[in-house]
XYZ file of C-alpha atoms in Angstrom:
119
model
C -55.610 92.052 67.501
C -54.095 93.274 64.105
C -52.626 96.944 64.115
C -50.616 99.114 61.207
C -49.660 102.602 62.709
C -48.462 104.918 60.370
C -46.172 107.204 61.182
C -43.530 109.945 59.017
C -46.353 112.665 57.173
C -45.704 116.372 57.460
C -45.461 119.128 55.383
C -42.758 119.607 52.707
C -42.128 121.890 50.383
C -42.337 121.198 46.019
C -39.366 119.238 45.344
C -38.498 117.503 48.991
C -38.640 114.075 50.624
C -40.170 112.759 53.281
C -39.931 108.545 54.580
C -43.243 107.053 55.371
C -42.691 104.310 58.394
C -45.732 101.486 59.207
C -45.595 99.416 62.463
C -47.286 96.620 61.852
C -48.042 93.894 64.769
C -50.648 91.640 66.111
C -50.786 89.602 62.468
C -48.167 86.640 60.741
C -46.296 90.082 59.208
C -44.039 87.941 56.924
C -47.006 86.125 54.859
C -48.230 89.620 53.921
C -48.690 91.802 51.703
C -48.204 95.613 52.800
C -49.689 98.489 50.668
C -49.900 102.013 51.058
C -52.729 104.138 49.339
C -53.434 107.474 49.420
C -57.071 109.998 49.630
C -56.286 113.355 48.182
C -59.546 116.416 48.446
C -61.850 115.822 46.320
C -60.341 112.332 44.693
C -60.629 108.761 44.790
C -58.276 106.762 47.084
C -55.580 105.505 45.101
C -53.399 102.304 45.381
C -50.093 104.024 45.325
C -47.399 101.167 45.907
C -47.734 97.304 47.063
C -44.639 95.289 47.944
C -45.499 90.400 48.944
C -45.330 89.167 51.459
C -41.573 88.610 51.711
C -41.126 91.430 49.694
C -41.051 89.652 46.523
C -42.484 91.911 44.206
C -43.266 95.109 43.441
C -46.080 97.530 42.560
C -46.889 101.339 42.081
C -48.794 103.935 40.400
C -47.466 105.395 37.180
C -47.897 108.979 39.168
C -44.846 107.972 41.305
C -43.160 105.390 39.316
C -39.782 106.222 39.799
C -40.144 109.593 42.950
C -41.297 106.334 45.313
C -39.408 104.175 47.166
C -41.611 100.800 49.009
C -39.977 97.910 51.780
C -40.565 96.018 54.433
C -38.031 94.307 57.431
C -39.251 91.315 58.695
C -37.159 91.859 61.845
C -38.890 94.764 62.505
C -42.379 94.327 60.903
C -41.820 97.413 59.501
C -42.561 98.908 56.068
C -40.915 102.270 54.379
C -42.291 104.504 51.657
C -39.366 106.428 50.613
C -40.720 109.739 48.980
C -38.785 112.070 46.360
C -39.240 115.055 44.481
C -43.376 115.159 45.397
C -45.512 117.795 44.046
C -47.936 119.074 45.359
C -50.771 116.417 43.752
C -48.938 114.228 46.107
C -51.015 115.572 48.943
C -52.980 113.492 50.662
C -54.019 111.127 53.289
C -50.930 107.566 53.135
C -52.733 104.787 54.419
C -50.564 101.724 55.738
C -52.661 98.596 54.507
C -51.708 94.665 54.531
C -53.540 91.097 53.415
C -52.626 88.728 52.101
C -52.456 89.267 48.096
C -51.647 93.574 46.887
C -55.852 94.105 46.510
C -57.991 96.944 46.160
C -59.891 96.725 49.667
C -56.770 95.046 51.511
C -58.683 93.414 54.950
C -56.339 95.799 57.645
C -55.935 99.658 58.079
C -53.843 101.875 59.500
C -55.862 105.603 60.391
C -53.036 107.416 58.197
C -50.634 110.000 58.508
C -51.095 112.931 56.396
C -48.577 114.212 54.374
C -49.025 118.410 52.743
C -46.372 119.034 49.798
C -46.968 123.005 49.501
C -45.418 126.036 49.091
């Protein structure tokens, strides 16, 4: 059974950093793209970043380009989202997802981790 579990969320002041982690199991990790989505209060869910299988290509939402970095580790079946220079607009629930390609509605979702940027 496919499973994704996020960790690393929390409360951080504006300008701070967080590193989200995603532990994957139950599916062939190397054959799947990993994407991070977020859901902010009162806003539509959006894809923040995606990395293709084996890390060949990465995509970022315009709002996070230059601040966020996505990565993956095949040996440990982990994915990461390094978030720097955080601002209150980055607040939301962050979800780790997996599918064969980067797409709008991935097949597998984790339960999410809360990120709150506030002073």
